[in-house]
Tab-separated table of C-alpha atoms in Angstrom:
chain	number	residue	atom	x	y	z
A	102	MET	CA	-66.618	15.458	-23.174
A	103	ILE	CA	-65.432	11.695	-23.035
A	104	ASP	CA	-62.294	10.293	-24.563
A	105	SER	CA	-62.273	7.589	-26.408
A	106	LYS	CA	-60.650	4.442	-24.711
A	107	MET	CA	-59.799	2.888	-28.202
A	108	THR	CA	-56.711	3.006	-29.569
A	109	PRO	CA	-56.618	4.979	-32.757
A	110	GLY	CA	-55.331	1.415	-34.490
A	111	ILE	CA	-58.465	-0.497	-32.754
A	112	GLN	CA	-60.576	2.869	-34.218
A	113	THR	CA	-59.346	1.793	-37.682
A	114	VAL	CA	-59.863	-1.504	-37.166
A	115	VAL	CA	-63.757	-0.819	-36.481
A	116	VAL	CA	-63.957	1.316	-39.329
A	117	VAL	CA	-62.627	-1.202	-41.524
A	118	PHE	CA	-65.162	-4.115	-39.987
A	119	CYS	CA	-68.005	-1.392	-40.049
A	120	LEU	CA	-67.251	-0.333	-44.008
A	121	LEU	CA	-67.411	-4.660	-44.722
A	122	PHE	CA	-71.052	-4.562	-43.208
A	123	ALA	CA	-72.148	-2.009	-45.180
A	124	HIS	CA	-71.428	-3.316	-48.506
A	125	VAL	CA	-73.117	-6.201	-47.346
A	126	LEU	CA	-75.916	-4.056	-46.493
A	127	GLN	CA	-75.577	-2.164	-49.496
A	128	GLY	CA	-76.048	-5.416	-51.536
A	129	ARG	CA	-79.342	-6.240	-49.418
A	130	VAL	CA	-81.160	-3.296	-48.230
A	131	ALA	CA	-80.368	-0.416	-50.964
A	132	HIS	CA	-82.157	-1.369	-53.735
A	133	ALA	CA	-85.310	-2.033	-52.077
A	134	ILE	CA	-85.607	1.857	-50.913
A	135	GLU	CA	-84.397	2.823	-54.970
A	136	PHE	CA	-86.479	5.759	-55.634
A	137	ARG	CA	-86.441	6.445	-60.246
A	138	GLY	CA	-83.404	5.012	-60.046
A	139	ALA	CA	-81.403	6.187	-57.352
A	140	HIS	CA	-80.552	4.568	-54.011
A	141	PRO	CA	-78.246	5.305	-51.033
A	142	ASP	CA	-74.321	4.589	-51.019
A	143	LEU	CA	-74.170	2.936	-47.750
A	144	PRO	CA	-70.421	2.111	-47.754
A	145	LEU	CA	-69.515	5.827	-48.961
A	146	ILE	CA	-71.639	7.247	-46.246
A	147	VAL	CA	-69.605	4.912	-43.793
A	148	LEU	CA	-66.312	5.944	-45.525
A	149	ALA	CA	-66.927	9.781	-45.267
A	150	CYS	CA	-67.667	9.579	-41.901
A	151	GLY	CA	-65.176	7.166	-40.389
A	152	ALA	CA	-62.234	8.960	-42.500
A	153	THR	CA	-63.228	12.288	-40.794
A	154	LEU	CA	-63.159	10.915	-37.743
A	155	LEU	CA	-60.240	8.707	-38.246
A	156	GLY	CA	-58.151	11.684	-39.849
A	157	GLY	CA	-55.625	12.023	-42.191
A	158	ALA	CA	-53.166	8.587	-43.008
A	159	ARG	CA	-55.334	6.765	-41.190
A	160	GLY	CA	-58.865	7.851	-43.582
A	161	THR	CA	-56.679	7.341	-46.715
A	162	ALA	CA	-55.952	3.693	-45.627
A	163	VAL	CA	-59.872	3.339	-45.319
A	164	GLY	CA	-60.785	4.828	-48.188
A	165	LEU	CA	-58.059	2.439	-49.967
A	166	TRP	CA	-59.608	-0.532	-48.468
A	167	SER	CA	-63.592	0.749	-49.263
A	168	GLY	CA	-62.118	1.502	-52.766
A	169	LEU	CA	-60.940	-2.597	-52.907
A	170	LEU	CA	-63.923	-3.805	-51.504
A	171	THR	CA	-66.598	-1.791	-54.058
A	172	ALA	CA	-64.174	-2.575	-57.206
A	173	SER	CA	-63.715	-6.067	-56.458
A	174	ILE	CA	-67.826	-6.689	-56.133
A	175	ALA	CA	-68.728	-3.879	-58.893
A	176	GLY	CA	-67.202	-5.947	-61.871
A	177	VAL	CA	-66.719	-3.061	-63.835
A	178	ASN	CA	-64.603	0.005	-63.907
A	179	TYR	CA	-62.394	-1.698	-61.149
A	180	GLY	CA	-59.313	0.731	-61.284
A	181	SER	CA	-62.093	4.097	-61.708
A	182	LEU	CA	-63.614	2.535	-58.267
A	183	LEU	CA	-60.445	1.960	-56.939
A	184	ALA	CA	-58.806	5.095	-57.536
A	185	SER	CA	-62.317	7.500	-56.187
A	186	ARG	CA	-62.802	5.726	-53.275
A	187	THR	CA	-59.126	6.283	-52.174
A	188	ILE	CA	-59.364	9.610	-52.795
A	189	ALA	CA	-62.455	10.478	-51.337
A	190	GLY	CA	-61.070	8.548	-48.199
A	191	ALA	CA	-57.908	10.956	-48.159
A	192	PHE	CA	-60.215	13.913	-48.743
A	193	ALA	CA	-62.382	13.125	-46.183
A	194	GLY	CA	-59.711	12.238	-43.819
A	195	ASN	CA	-57.853	15.828	-44.285
A	196	LEU	CA	-61.393	17.668	-43.323
A	197	GLN	CA	-60.192	19.005	-40.430
A	198	ARG	CA	-61.084	16.997	-36.914
A	199	SER	CA	-60.053	20.291	-35.345
A	200	MET	CA	-61.863	22.788	-37.638
A	201	LEU	CA	-65.072	20.294	-37.867
A	202	ARG	CA	-66.419	20.373	-34.067
A	203	ASP	CA	-69.276	17.913	-33.937
A	204	SER	CA	-72.548	19.981	-34.741
A	205	ILE	CA	-76.102	19.032	-36.559
A	206	ILE	CA	-74.036	20.366	-39.757
A	207	VAL	CA	-71.322	18.450	-39.836
A	208	PRO	CA	-72.653	15.096	-41.041
A	209	PRO	CA	-74.706	15.754	-44.160
A	210	LEU	CA	-71.888	18.260	-45.414
A	211	ILE	CA	-68.679	15.809	-44.661
A	212	VAL	CA	-71.048	13.338	-46.388
A	213	PHE	CA	-72.340	15.410	-49.125
A	214	SER	CA	-68.747	17.062	-50.177
A	215	THR	CA	-66.867	13.093	-50.049
A	216	THR	CA	-70.121	11.563	-52.394
A	217	VAL	CA	-69.701	15.024	-54.552
A	218	VAL	CA	-65.444	14.322	-55.086
A	219	ALA	CA	-66.082	10.112	-54.871
A	220	GLU	CA	-68.495	10.591	-57.702
A	221	PHE	CA	-66.511	13.353	-60.009
A	222	ILE	CA	-63.049	11.661	-59.737
A	223	TYR	CA	-65.580	8.667	-61.009
A	224	ALA	CA	-67.273	10.117	-63.618
A	225	VAL	CA	-63.460	11.551	-64.776
A	226	MET	CA	-61.960	8.531	-64.797
A	227	ALA	CA	-64.520	6.223	-66.472
A	228	PRO	CA	-66.838	8.620	-68.514
A	229	ASN	CA	-67.904	5.261	-70.636
A	230	ALA	CA	-70.076	5.378	-67.513
A	231	TRP	CA	-72.597	8.602	-68.015
A	232	LEU	CA	-70.986	9.597	-71.316
A	233	HIS	CA	-74.337	8.806	-73.471
A	234	HIS	CA	-76.841	8.590	-70.682
A	235	TRP	CA	-76.084	11.939	-68.355
A	236	ARG	CA	-79.315	12.734	-67.647
A	237	LEU	CA	-79.974	8.859	-66.118
A	238	TRP	CA	-76.859	9.760	-64.450
A	239	MET	CA	-77.060	13.236	-63.404
A	240	ARG	CA	-80.648	12.197	-61.458
A	241	GLN	CA	-79.413	8.980	-60.471
A	242	THR	CA	-76.557	10.806	-58.277
A	243	GLY	CA	-78.338	13.969	-57.224
A	244	GLY	CA	-80.906	11.340	-56.035
A	245	GLU	CA	-77.492	9.080	-53.993
A	246	VAL	CA	-76.337	12.705	-52.661
A	247	ALA	CA	-79.823	13.367	-51.606
A	248	TYR	CA	-79.772	9.422	-50.161
A	249	ASN	CA	-76.816	9.824	-48.729
A	250	MET	CA	-77.082	12.816	-46.463
A	251	VAL	CA	-80.223	11.910	-45.067
A	252	LEU	CA	-78.482	9.105	-43.698
A	253	SER	CA	-75.181	10.714	-42.958
A	254	TYR	CA	-76.757	11.353	-39.718
A	255	PRO	CA	-77.864	7.713	-38.360
A	256	ILE	CA	-74.327	6.666	-39.547
A	257	TYR	CA	-72.418	9.391	-38.386
A	258	PHE	CA	-74.255	9.231	-34.990
A	259	LEU	CA	-73.381	5.532	-34.488
A	260	LEU	CA	-69.935	5.793	-35.130
A	261	ARG	CA	-69.622	8.352	-32.505
A	262	ARG	CA	-71.467	5.739	-30.254
A	263	ILE	CA	-68.832	3.189	-30.433
A	264	ARG	CA	-66.379	5.976	-30.072
A	265	ILE	CA	-64.506	6.238	-33.533
A	266	GLY	CA	-62.680	9.675	-33.169
A	267	HIS	CA	-60.428	11.221	-30.493
A	268	LYS	CA	-62.964	12.685	-28.497
A	269	VAL	CA	-66.451	12.324	-28.196
A	270	GLU	CA	-68.999	15.194	-27.766
A	271	ASP	CA	-72.236	15.290	-28.020
A	272	PRO	CA	-73.447	16.323	-31.175
A	273	PHE	CA	-77.043	16.168	-30.959
A	274	ALA	CA	-77.003	17.549	-27.327
A	275	LEU	CA	-78.750	14.269	-26.257
A	276	HIS	CA	-77.016	14.655	-23.099
A	277	SER	CA	-77.170	17.915	-22.332
B	282	MET	CA	-46.421	16.000	-34.150
B	283	PRO	CA	-45.827	19.030	-35.932
B	284	ARG	CA	-48.007	20.606	-38.327
B	285	SER	CA	-45.768	19.976	-41.605
B	286	GLY	CA	-44.979	16.234	-40.128
B	287	ARG	CA	-48.688	15.562	-40.005
B	288	ASN	CA	-49.067	16.675	-43.120
B	289	ASN	CA	-46.242	14.767	-44.814
B	290	GLN	CA	-47.650	11.643	-43.307
B	291	ARG	CA	-51.005	12.537	-45.164
B	292	GLY	CA	-49.217	13.376	-48.760
B	293	ILE	CA	-46.694	10.230	-48.512
B	294	ALA	CA	-50.180	7.913	-47.130
B	295	LEU	CA	-52.178	9.314	-50.244
B	296	LEU	CA	-49.357	8.338	-52.465
B	297	THR	CA	-48.194	4.963	-51.492
B	298	ALA	CA	-52.495	4.652	-51.756
B	299	LEU	CA	-52.475	6.027	-55.380
B	300	LEU	CA	-49.434	3.408	-56.280
B	301	LEU	CA	-50.851	0.823	-55.113
B	302	CYS	CA	-54.531	1.708	-56.831
B	303	GLY	CA	-51.865	1.623	-59.815
B	304	ALA	CA	-50.538	-1.760	-59.076
B	305	LEU	CA	-53.856	-3.382	-58.192
B	306	ASN	CA	-55.319	-2.210	-61.360
B	307	ALA	CA	-52.458	-3.145	-63.924
B	308	ILE	CA	-52.841	-6.821	-62.321
B	309	HIS	CA	-57.040	-7.288	-62.152
B	310	HIS	CA	-56.222	-6.012	-66.356
B	311	GLN	CA	-53.531	-8.154	-66.836
B	312	ARG	CA	-55.132	-11.139	-65.281
B	313	GLN	CA	-58.547	-10.010	-67.585
B	314	ARG	CA	-56.825	-9.668	-70.300
B	315	ARG	CA	-55.721	-13.124	-70.279
B	316	SER	CA	-59.266	-14.542	-68.951
B	317	LEU	CA	-57.972	-15.447	-65.810
B	318	PRO	CA	-59.469	-14.467	-61.899
B	319	ASP	CA	-57.642	-11.152	-60.480
B	320	PRO	CA	-56.112	-13.029	-56.926
B	321	VAL	CA	-56.924	-9.748	-54.986
B	322	THR	CA	-60.467	-9.385	-56.274
B	323	GLY	CA	-60.536	-13.324	-55.159
B	324	VAL	CA	-59.446	-13.449	-52.186
B	325	VAL	CA	-61.205	-9.745	-50.971
B	326	ARG	CA	-64.443	-11.447	-52.532
B	327	ASP	CA	-64.207	-14.744	-51.189
B	328	ALA	CA	-62.506	-14.366	-47.902
B	329	ALA	CA	-64.381	-11.453	-46.480
B	330	LEU	CA	-67.703	-10.061	-48.276
B	331	ILE	CA	-69.044	-13.359	-49.859
B	332	PRO	CA	-69.065	-15.017	-46.300
B	333	ALA	CA	-70.768	-12.283	-44.602
B	334	GLN	CA	-73.293	-11.704	-47.148
B	335	THR	CA	-74.283	-15.661	-47.477
B	336	VAL	CA	-74.683	-15.308	-43.410
B	337	THR	CA	-76.847	-12.272	-43.903
B	338	VAL	CA	-79.035	-14.703	-46.817
B	339	GLN	CA	-79.460	-17.182	-44.065
B	340	ILE	CA	-80.594	-14.573	-41.333
B	341	ALA	CA	-82.781	-13.194	-44.273
B	342	GLN	CA	-83.966	-16.752	-44.957
B	343	TRP	CA	-84.744	-17.299	-41.156
B	344	TRP	CA	-86.504	-14.504	-40.324
B	345	ARG	CA	-89.016	-15.054	-43.813
B	346	LEU	CA	-89.242	-18.493	-42.500
B	347	HIS	CA	-89.478	-18.492	-38.960
B	348	VAL	CA	-91.256	-14.524	-37.751
B	349	SER	CA	-92.370	-13.543	-40.891
B	350	SER	CA	-94.266	-16.458	-41.844
B	351	LEU	CA	-96.086	-16.323	-38.250
B	352	PHE	CA	-98.065	-13.308	-39.111
B	353	ALA	CA	-99.054	-14.279	-42.616
B	354	GLY	CA	-101.336	-17.521	-41.199
B	355	PRO	CA	-104.737	-16.747	-43.009
B	356	GLN	CA	-102.982	-15.989	-46.467
B	357	LEU	CA	-100.927	-18.606	-46.288
B	358	ALA	CA	-104.007	-21.016	-45.581
B	359	GLN	CA	-105.731	-19.777	-48.532
B	360	ARG	CA	-102.881	-19.703	-50.864
B	361	ASN	CA	-102.296	-23.332	-49.718
B	362	ARG	CA	-105.929	-23.884	-51.141
B	363	ILE	CA	-105.563	-22.428	-54.446
B	364	LEU	CA	-102.037	-24.222	-54.998
B	365	ASN	CA	-103.547	-27.764	-53.917
B	366	GLN	CA	-106.065	-26.938	-56.982
B	367	GLN	CA	-104.094	-26.136	-59.227
B	368	VAL	CA	-101.754	-29.635	-58.427
B	369	LEU	CA	-104.758	-31.430	-58.892
B	370	ALA	CA	-105.107	-29.864	-62.438
B	371	LEU	CA	-101.297	-29.973	-63.368
B	372	SER	CA	-101.372	-33.242	-62.220
B	373	GLY	CA	-104.075	-34.740	-65.173
B	374	GLU	CA	-102.068	-32.434	-67.669
B	375	ASN	CA	-98.963	-33.594	-66.558
B	376	LYS	CA	-99.726	-37.474	-66.774
B	377	GLN	CA	-101.349	-36.538	-70.665
B	378	LEU	CA	-97.607	-34.750	-71.489
B	379	LEU	CA	-95.940	-37.878	-69.990
B	380	GLU	CA	-97.580	-39.597	-72.244
B	381	ALA	CA	-97.308	-37.394	-75.286
B	382	GLN	CA	-93.981	-37.145	-74.344
B	383	GLN	CA	-93.279	-41.056	-74.857
B	384	GLU	CA	-95.103	-41.353	-77.668
B	385	ASN	CA	-92.792	-38.278	-79.126
B	386	ASN	CA	-90.022	-40.202	-77.906
B	387	ARG	CA	-90.886	-43.667	-79.630
B	388	LEU	CA	-91.798	-41.597	-82.954
B	389	ARG	CA	-88.360	-39.696	-83.146
B	390	ALA	CA	-86.298	-42.889	-82.476
B	391	LEU	CA	-88.240	-44.586	-85.613
B	392	LEU	CA	-87.218	-41.415	-87.622
B	393	ASP	CA	-83.563	-41.460	-86.134
B	394	PHE	CA	-83.809	-37.886	-84.943
B	395	GLU	CA	-81.022	-36.265	-82.907
B	396	GLN	CA	-81.830	-36.193	-79.406
B	397	LYS	CA	-82.244	-32.286	-78.326
B	398	SER	CA	-80.649	-32.079	-74.421
B	399	PRO	CA	-81.983	-29.597	-72.094
B	400	ARG	CA	-79.599	-27.269	-71.232
B	401	PRO	CA	-77.813	-28.193	-67.819
B	402	LEU	CA	-78.454	-25.750	-65.398
B	403	LEU	CA	-76.859	-24.605	-61.999
B	404	ALA	CA	-78.748	-23.375	-58.983
B	405	ALA	CA	-77.186	-20.207	-57.078
B	406	GLU	CA	-78.033	-17.862	-54.521
B	407	VAL	CA	-78.184	-14.294	-55.115
B	408	THR	CA	-76.099	-12.446	-52.252
B	409	ALA	CA	-75.847	-9.004	-53.468
B	410	LEU	CA	-78.339	-7.050	-55.401
B	411	LYS	CA	-77.476	-3.988	-57.150
B	412	PRO	CA	-74.257	-3.753	-54.914
B	413	ILE	CA	-72.720	-0.432	-56.467
B	414	PRO	CA	-74.895	2.746	-57.732
B	415	HIS	CA	-74.669	3.563	-61.179
B	416	SER	CA	-74.266	-0.472	-62.648
B	417	GLU	CA	-77.066	-2.976	-62.584
B	418	THR	CA	-74.959	-5.921	-61.468
B	419	LEU	CA	-75.752	-8.917	-59.016
B	420	THR	CA	-73.737	-11.162	-57.240
B	421	LEU	CA	-73.973	-15.273	-57.146
B	422	ASN	CA	-72.711	-17.678	-54.680
B	423	ARG	CA	-71.052	-19.716	-57.876
B	424	GLY	CA	-67.570	-19.492	-58.735
B	425	LEU	CA	-64.755	-20.965	-60.787
B	426	SER	CA	-64.862	-23.974	-58.828
B	427	SER	CA	-68.567	-24.973	-59.434
B	428	GLY	CA	-67.481	-24.839	-63.067
B	429	VAL	CA	-68.969	-21.311	-63.798
B	430	LYS	CA	-67.257	-18.653	-66.413
B	431	LEU	CA	-67.114	-15.728	-67.999
B	432	ARG	CA	-69.970	-14.272	-70.257
B	433	THR	CA	-72.442	-17.991	-68.634
B	434	ILE	CA	-75.280	-17.241	-69.109
B	435	VAL	CA	-77.687	-16.433	-66.052
B	436	ILE	CA	-81.680	-17.012	-65.594
B	437	ALA	CA	-84.227	-16.359	-63.131
B	438	PRO	CA	-85.986	-19.304	-61.809
B	439	ASN	CA	-89.153	-18.324	-64.148
B	440	GLY	CA	-86.771	-19.096	-66.841
B	441	ALA	CA	-86.412	-15.237	-68.139
B	442	LEU	CA	-83.327	-13.903	-69.144
B	443	ILE	CA	-81.151	-11.680	-66.040
B	444	GLY	CA	-77.615	-11.366	-67.993
B	445	GLN	CA	-74.417	-12.348	-68.039
B	446	VAL	CA	-71.179	-13.096	-66.078
B	447	LEU	CA	-69.112	-10.289	-66.144
B	448	ASP	CA	-66.195	-11.319	-63.481
B	449	VAL	CA	-65.522	-14.567	-61.417
B	450	THR	CA	-63.556	-15.397	-58.724
B	451	PRO	CA	-63.370	-19.015	-56.976
B	452	ARG	CA	-66.732	-18.820	-54.984
B	453	SER	CA	-68.957	-16.193	-56.658
B	454	CYS	CA	-69.311	-14.223	-59.640
B	455	THR	CA	-70.654	-11.035	-60.535
B	456	VAL	CA	-73.899	-10.677	-63.340
B	457	LEU	CA	-74.359	-7.586	-65.402
B	458	MET	CA	-78.168	-7.441	-65.708
B	459	MET	CA	-80.251	-6.610	-68.917
B	460	THR	CA	-81.370	-3.442	-67.552
B	461	ASP	CA	-77.418	-2.116	-67.375
B	462	ILE	CA	-77.062	0.358	-69.625
B	463	GLY	CA	-73.424	-1.285	-70.692
B	464	SER	CA	-75.660	-4.690	-71.866
B	465	SER	CA	-76.944	-5.632	-74.905
B	466	VAL	CA	-78.264	-9.145	-76.415
B	467	GLY	CA	-79.870	-10.257	-80.151
B	468	ALA	CA	-83.683	-10.169	-79.763
B	469	GLN	CA	-86.450	-11.362	-81.813
B	470	VAL	CA	-90.589	-10.825	-81.324
B	471	ARG	CA	-92.164	-14.226	-81.447
B	472	ALA	CA	-93.892	-14.188	-84.660
B	473	ARG	CA	-97.348	-14.701	-85.390
B	474	ASN	CA	-99.448	-16.275	-88.846
B	475	ASN	CA	-95.692	-18.550	-89.088
B	476	ALA	CA	-93.888	-15.252	-90.618
B	477	LYS	CA	-90.380	-14.128	-90.258
B	478	PRO	CA	-89.316	-13.098	-86.955
B	479	PRO	CA	-88.808	-9.312	-86.268
B	480	ILE	CA	-85.450	-9.071	-85.049
B	481	GLY	CA	-83.516	-6.442	-82.886
B	482	VAL	CA	-81.026	-5.944	-80.104
B	483	CYS	CA	-81.926	-5.096	-76.630
B	484	GLN	CA	-80.375	-2.670	-74.810
B	485	GLY	CA	-80.793	-1.891	-70.867
B	486	THR	CA	-81.090	1.871	-69.793
B	487	GLY	CA	-80.792	1.773	-66.201
B	488	ASP	CA	-84.321	1.162	-65.299
B	489	SER	CA	-85.734	-1.056	-68.467
B	490	ILE	CA	-85.147	-2.472	-71.671
B	491	HIS	CA	-85.374	-0.883	-75.400
B	492	LEU	CA	-85.494	-2.851	-78.137
B	493	THR	CA	-84.191	-1.042	-80.835
B	494	TYR	CA	-83.309	-1.420	-84.690
B	495	LEU	CA	-86.775	-2.879	-85.710
B	496	LYS	CA	-87.226	-2.319	-88.938
B	497	SER	CA	-90.675	0.247	-89.774
B	498	GLU	CA	-92.283	-2.786	-91.479
B	499	ASP	CA	-92.112	-4.892	-89.012
B	500	ASP	CA	-95.473	-6.124	-86.846
B	501	VAL	CA	-94.787	-5.364	-83.283
B	502	ARG	CA	-97.480	-4.668	-80.847
B	503	PRO	CA	-97.703	-4.045	-77.199
B	504	GLY	CA	-97.928	-7.322	-75.533
B	505	ASP	CA	-95.753	-9.498	-78.327
B	506	LEU	CA	-93.085	-11.625	-76.039
B	507	VAL	CA	-89.598	-10.863	-76.462
B	508	THR	CA	-86.816	-13.830	-76.827
B	509	THR	CA	-83.501	-13.889	-77.674
B	510	SER	CA	-82.587	-14.317	-81.059
B	511	GLY	CA	-79.044	-16.595	-80.484
B	512	LEU	CA	-77.709	-14.087	-83.719
B	513	GLY	CA	-74.722	-12.588	-81.515
B	514	GLY	CA	-73.757	-15.836	-80.972
B	515	VAL	CA	-73.187	-15.091	-76.441
B	516	PHE	CA	-76.492	-15.956	-75.838
B	517	PRO	CA	-78.632	-19.352	-76.620
B	518	SER	CA	-81.894	-18.298	-78.650
B	519	ASP	CA	-85.136	-18.684	-77.123
B	520	ILE	CA	-84.630	-17.314	-73.809
B	521	PRO	CA	-87.536	-15.178	-72.753
B	522	ILE	CA	-86.067	-11.417	-72.160
B	523	GLY	CA	-89.914	-9.522	-71.576
B	524	THR	CA	-92.956	-8.487	-73.009
B	525	VAL	CA	-93.669	-5.380	-75.631
B	526	VAL	CA	-95.156	-2.660	-73.677
B	527	SER	CA	-95.150	0.347	-76.248
B	528	VAL	CA	-93.773	0.614	-79.827
B	529	GLN	CA	-91.657	4.015	-81.282
B	530	ASN	CA	-91.277	5.238	-84.342
B	531	ASP	CA	-87.976	6.963	-85.006
B	532	ALA	CA	-88.350	10.268	-86.233
B	533	THR	CA	-86.833	9.411	-89.645
B	534	ARG	CA	-89.308	6.709	-89.532
B	535	SER	CA	-87.220	4.119	-91.008
B	536	ILE	CA	-86.098	2.572	-87.882
B	537	LYS	CA	-88.815	1.994	-84.236
B	538	THR	CA	-87.606	1.274	-80.810
B	539	ALA	CA	-90.178	-1.189	-78.292
B	540	VAL	CA	-90.017	-0.547	-74.602
B	541	VAL	CA	-89.867	-4.174	-73.347
B	542	ARG	CA	-90.738	-4.927	-69.536
B	543	PRO	CA	-88.725	-8.008	-68.673
B	544	ASN	CA	-89.862	-10.990	-67.197
B	545	ALA	CA	-87.537	-11.342	-64.726
B	546	TYR	CA	-88.311	-9.405	-61.350
B	547	PHE	CA	-85.057	-8.685	-61.418
B	548	ASP	CA	-85.444	-6.023	-57.949
B	549	SER	CA	-86.780	-9.560	-55.973
B	550	LEU	CA	-84.126	-11.637	-56.890
B	551	GLU	CA	-83.357	-14.796	-54.331
B	552	GLU	CA	-82.665	-17.366	-56.757
B	553	ALA	CA	-81.019	-17.453	-60.193
B	554	PHE	CA	-79.608	-20.313	-62.373
B	555	LEU	CA	-76.393	-20.259	-64.734
B	556	ILE	CA	-76.571	-21.999	-67.867
B	557	ARG	CA	-73.517	-24.342	-68.107
């Protein structure tokens, strides 16, 4: 177990830049790995992992930042995207770090729950986005959840490698 | 910090964030109602996202030009040969067309016809393609400073319709693509034998386009070209949209719907043109 040398403030700034990078990658890469209309939501994966590792109020703050980036680039359903990402960040931040120790099931679990929370809030706040096309919506959301869970491993691992979170353990037992 | 103190801190943070969300949403909608750009969105997008996206676009272009091209030598040579032959054939054709154009201009001048000027186009780079799930949008690196306005029409390099500008900031704009479920355009099928062209509405379905509200007697067949009709007043007429793939009759047989394959390659767009 290694103590992170970065202060919580610097860790938050690192996650903020990771979210920006995830938004850039989303617009360049995600459509290329699209499958039957479903593609991963890279910013949401980074938000879920980053907010959980940062915890509490900082998770809410990065959620708001992620929501602002997503809503700014979307052009549609501004308020719904902003609120859903903020609440998702708060939700992920409140997943108790002390209870969720690094383990092989943690990354997909937190990404699954955060994605479901974000999409549920978005669906409630913007019913126009799915009401007349609920089959397509379900197919896309199902694909997105699956994609996000798979991609949660490398992103969680990367965030842990750059010492985000209070203590760096060995989630994949690489050093034991 | 004791547990109750931490919980209070989290609650206050969430409440503050939600109040901020409400305020930002109110500003956004207030500005949008007056057709003005939202300053917060503008700063976030133009100061943070667009520069980062532009850098990645340039890196991708550099990679394609200097690294990927090294591995595509033989194919490039063969393609170059084919293109050279095409250039020769097209040069001859172009010469004939220029002569025909000159004659056309002379005859129009004699008849005092009004000259139809081509629509001025503005080239733009695609900085993000489908950046959020459940929404078919793209971001271009042109905005208010280049004269882009809301509902400006966007076409692909091959002339096919992409969609219209949905949101604009000083240095960028978001385009709602034709394939989005919220997108609809007045359309017509290219008529054959001087008949009246069948008209309908092209609606996005998330991954393709459906031409709806066609009359049961309309002669629409697979392979027919679908263009904008210009009837809605937003899109100019005769911009190619796509090609009819199949035609389905409604259960009541009073209307029919055609599945249209878009002419624009939505999944590999690198550049686009805005019609000013």
